[in-house]
Coordinates of C-alpha atoms in Angstrom, one line a residue:
Chain A
N1 CA -16.2 18.3 -25.0
A2 CA -14.1 20.3 -22.6
G3 CA -14.6 17.7 -19.9
V4 CA -14.1 19.1 -16.3
T5 CA -12.8 22.7 -16.2
Q6 CA -11.6 24.6 -13.1
T7 CA -10.7 28.2 -12.6
P8 CA -8.5 29.7 -11.5
K9 CA -5.4 27.5 -11.9
F10 CA -3.5 29.3 -9.2
Q11 CA -4.7 31.6 -6.4
V12 CA -3.0 33.4 -3.4
L13 CA -5.2 34.6 -0.6
K14 CA -4.6 36.4 2.7
T15 CA -6.0 34.9 5.9
G16 CA -9.6 35.8 6.3
Q17 CA -10.3 36.5 2.6
S18 CA -13.1 34.7 0.8
M19 CA -13.2 33.3 -2.6
T20 CA -15.0 30.8 -4.9
L21 CA -13.3 28.0 -6.9
Q22 CA -15.2 27.4 -10.0
C23 CA -15.9 24.0 -11.5
A24 CA -17.9 23.1 -14.6
Q25 CA -18.5 20.0 -16.7
D26 CA -20.1 19.6 -20.1
M27 CA -20.8 15.8 -20.0
N28 CA -24.2 16.0 -18.3
H29 CA -22.8 14.1 -15.3
E30 CA -25.0 13.8 -12.2
Y31 CA -22.3 13.3 -9.7
M32 CA -19.7 16.0 -8.9
S33 CA -17.2 16.3 -6.1
W34 CA -14.5 18.4 -4.6
Y35 CA -11.2 16.9 -3.3
R36 CA -8.2 18.5 -1.7
Q37 CA -4.7 17.1 -2.1
D38 CA -2.1 17.6 0.5
P39 CA 1.5 16.3 0.6
G40 CA 1.7 12.8 1.9
M41 CA -2.1 12.5 2.4
G42 CA -3.5 11.6 -1.0
L43 CA -6.8 13.2 -2.1
R44 CA -9.6 13.7 0.5
L45 CA -13.3 14.4 -0.3
I46 CA -14.6 17.8 0.8
H47 CA -18.1 17.9 -0.5
Y48 CA -20.1 16.1 -3.2
S49 CA -23.4 16.4 -5.1
V50 CA -25.5 13.7 -6.6
G51 CA -27.6 16.1 -8.7
A52 CA -28.8 19.7 -9.0
G53 CA -30.0 20.9 -5.7
I54 CA -28.5 18.1 -3.7
T55 CA -25.2 18.3 -1.8
D56 CA -23.6 16.5 1.1
Q57 CA -20.4 16.6 3.2
G58 CA -17.4 14.5 2.6
E59 CA -14.5 13.7 4.8
V60 CA -13.1 17.2 5.4
P61 CA -16.0 19.8 4.9
N62 CA -15.1 22.4 7.6
G63 CA -14.5 25.8 6.2
Y64 CA -16.0 25.1 2.8
N65 CA -19.5 25.6 1.3
V66 CA -21.0 24.3 -1.9
S67 CA -24.2 24.6 -3.9
R68 CA -25.4 23.0 -7.1
S69 CA -28.0 25.1 -8.9
T70 CA -27.3 23.5 -12.3
T71 CA -26.1 20.1 -13.5
E72 CA -23.0 21.8 -15.1
D73 CA -21.6 23.9 -12.2
F74 CA -20.4 23.0 -8.8
P75 CA -18.6 26.0 -7.1
L76 CA -16.6 25.6 -3.9
R77 CA -16.6 28.6 -1.5
L78 CA -14.1 29.4 1.1
L79 CA -15.8 31.8 3.5
S80 CA -12.7 32.9 5.6
A81 CA -9.5 31.4 4.2
A82 CA -7.0 29.9 6.7
P83 CA -3.4 28.8 6.1
S84 CA -4.6 25.2 6.7
Q85 CA -6.6 25.5 3.5
T86 CA -3.4 25.8 1.4
S87 CA -3.7 22.8 -0.9
V88 CA -4.4 21.7 -4.4
Y89 CA -8.1 21.4 -5.1
F90 CA -9.6 19.0 -7.6
C91 CA -13.1 18.9 -9.0
A92 CA -14.4 15.6 -10.4
S93 CA -17.6 14.3 -12.1
R94 CA -19.1 11.1 -13.2
A95 CA -22.3 9.8 -14.7
Q96 CA -25.1 8.6 -12.5
P97 CA -24.8 5.3 -10.6
G98 CA -25.9 2.1 -12.2
L99 CA -23.3 2.3 -14.9
A100 CA -20.8 -0.3 -13.8
G101 CA -17.4 1.1 -13.1
N102 CA -18.2 4.4 -14.7
E103 CA -15.1 6.6 -14.8
Q104 CA -14.6 9.6 -12.6
F105 CA -13.2 12.5 -14.6
F106 CA -11.0 15.1 -12.8
G107 CA -10.4 18.7 -13.6
P108 CA -6.8 20.1 -13.9
G109 CA -6.7 21.3 -10.3
T110 CA -6.4 24.7 -8.5
R111 CA -3.3 25.4 -6.4
L112 CA -4.4 27.6 -3.5
T113 CA -2.0 29.3 -1.1
V114 CA -3.3 31.1 2.0
L115 CA -0.8 33.5 3.6
Chain B
A1 CA -14.6 3.3 7.3
Q2 CA -12.7 2.2 4.3
T3 CA -8.9 2.8 4.2
V4 CA -6.4 2.4 1.5
T5 CA -2.7 1.9 2.2
Q6 CA 0.3 2.3 -0.1
S7 CA 3.4 1.4 1.8
Q8 CA 5.9 2.4 -0.9
P9 CA 6.4 6.1 -0.9
E10 CA 8.9 5.8 -3.8
M11 CA 9.9 3.2 -6.3
S12 CA 12.4 3.1 -9.1
V13 CA 12.6 1.0 -12.3
Q14 CA 14.9 0.8 -15.2
E15 CA 13.4 1.6 -18.6
A16 CA 11.9 -1.5 -20.3
E17 CA 11.8 -3.4 -17.0
T18 CA 8.8 -4.4 -14.9
V19 CA 7.7 -2.9 -11.6
T20 CA 5.0 -3.7 -9.2
L21 CA 3.3 -1.1 -6.9
S22 CA 1.5 -2.4 -3.8
C23 CA -1.8 -1.4 -2.4
T24 CA -3.9 -2.9 0.4
Y25 CA -7.3 -1.8 1.6
D26 CA -9.8 -2.4 4.3
T27 CA -13.5 -2.6 3.9
S28 CA -16.5 -4.5 5.2
E29 CA -18.3 -4.3 1.8
S30 CA -18.4 -7.3 -0.5
D31 CA -18.8 -5.4 -3.8
Y32 CA -16.8 -2.3 -4.7
Y33 CA -14.4 -0.9 -7.3
L34 CA -10.7 -0.4 -7.1
F35 CA -8.7 2.0 -9.3
W36 CA -5.2 3.0 -10.0
Y37 CA -4.7 6.7 -11.0
K38 CA -1.6 8.2 -12.4
Q39 CA -0.7 11.8 -11.6
P40 CA 2.2 13.2 -13.7
P41 CA 3.9 16.6 -12.9
S42 CA 1.0 18.3 -14.8
R43 CA -1.2 17.4 -11.8
Q44 CA -3.9 15.8 -14.1
M45 CA -5.4 12.7 -12.5
I46 CA -5.5 10.0 -15.2
L47 CA -7.3 6.7 -14.7
V48 CA -4.9 3.8 -15.4
I49 CA -7.0 0.8 -14.7
R50 CA -10.1 -0.3 -12.7
Q51 CA -11.2 -3.6 -11.1
E52 CA -14.7 -4.6 -10.1
A53 CA -14.5 -6.7 -6.9
Y54 CA -17.1 -9.2 -8.1
K55 CA -14.9 -10.1 -11.1
Q56 CA -12.3 -12.7 -10.4
Q57 CA -10.3 -12.0 -13.5
N58 CA -7.5 -9.5 -13.1
A59 CA -7.9 -6.3 -15.2
T60 CA -5.4 -5.6 -17.9
E61 CA -4.9 -2.4 -20.0
N62 CA -2.0 -2.8 -22.4
R63 CA 1.2 -2.7 -20.3
F64 CA -0.7 -2.3 -17.1
S65 CA -2.2 -5.2 -15.2
V66 CA -3.3 -5.8 -11.6
N67 CA -3.1 -8.6 -9.2
F68 CA -6.3 -8.5 -7.3
Q69 CA -6.4 -10.7 -4.2
K70 CA -9.9 -10.2 -2.6
A71 CA -9.4 -12.3 0.4
A72 CA -6.1 -10.6 1.2
K73 CA -7.5 -7.2 0.3
S74 CA -4.6 -6.6 -1.9
F75 CA -4.6 -4.7 -5.3
S76 CA -1.1 -4.4 -6.8
L77 CA -0.3 -2.7 -10.1
K78 CA 2.2 -4.2 -12.5
I79 CA 3.8 -2.0 -15.2
S80 CA 5.6 -4.0 -17.9
D81 CA 8.1 -2.6 -20.3
S82 CA 8.4 0.6 -18.3
Q83 CA 8.7 3.9 -20.3
L84 CA 10.0 7.3 -19.3
G85 CA 6.4 8.6 -19.6
D86 CA 5.4 6.2 -16.8
A87 CA 7.2 8.4 -14.3
A88 CA 4.5 9.9 -12.1
M89 CA 2.8 9.6 -8.8
Y90 CA 0.4 6.6 -8.7
F91 CA -2.6 6.4 -6.4
C92 CA -4.7 3.4 -5.5
A93 CA -8.3 4.2 -4.8
Y94 CA -11.5 2.5 -3.6
R95 CA -15.1 3.2 -4.2
R96 CA -18.3 1.6 -2.9
I97 CA -20.8 0.4 -5.4
T98 CA -23.9 1.6 -3.5
G99 CA -24.2 4.6 -1.3
G100 CA -21.3 6.8 -0.4
G101 CA -22.0 9.4 -3.0
N102 CA -19.1 10.0 -5.2
K103 CA -16.4 9.2 -2.6
L104 CA -13.2 7.8 -3.8
T105 CA -10.9 6.8 -0.9
F106 CA -7.3 7.3 -1.9
G107 CA -4.0 5.9 -0.7
T108 CA -1.1 8.3 0.0
G109 CA 0.6 7.5 -3.4
T110 CA 3.7 6.0 -4.7
Q111 CA 6.2 8.1 -6.6
L112 CA 7.6 6.1 -9.6
K113 CA 10.9 7.0 -11.1
V114 CA 12.0 5.6 -14.4
E115 CA 15.7 5.5 -15.1
L116 CA 17.6 5.1 -18.3

């Protein structure tokens, strides 16, 4: 199993450009999430999905879109990049609820810089 | 809303010594999970240890153990026999058991340095 994979690892954008951060998992996990990590602020939840076709907003959703057409993939779209979106982005997944304490697996992260 | 507080931005420990990282949290839930994650310079988030709030016994994983004080809403991590490979950023995190989707609420982290 590859676990949770993210592409690209690094990306530089200009203000106003759009792009998609890719996330895939091969563990058949129902739950997937996107977090951003900023210095001194820990990780904050952007969007999450509890299954294919179901998504919801997290703590900091503005400026980001998501969709979940398959169990495996959960892309994060930046429609019009802004310097405030410069951050490290993590995708995470875990098995469906009911499994006590089931672990959340994180991808390796994408470092995004918006100029 | 749940909050997680780590009041120690940086800690240092001598190799082979013991260090304790502090974490407090605020919640109105009675059942939840608490976690400690390690983030080395590679950026990978690695689960170190987890605690179910309904369990009174403190979780232990090899050299890592927690002191879980539910009434005080405190969840500290003790690292025994510290090794150079333990140097990393450590995050305390909280998750509800029901509802809340996949949301982990993180503290701001403690940077642990291990000295020879």
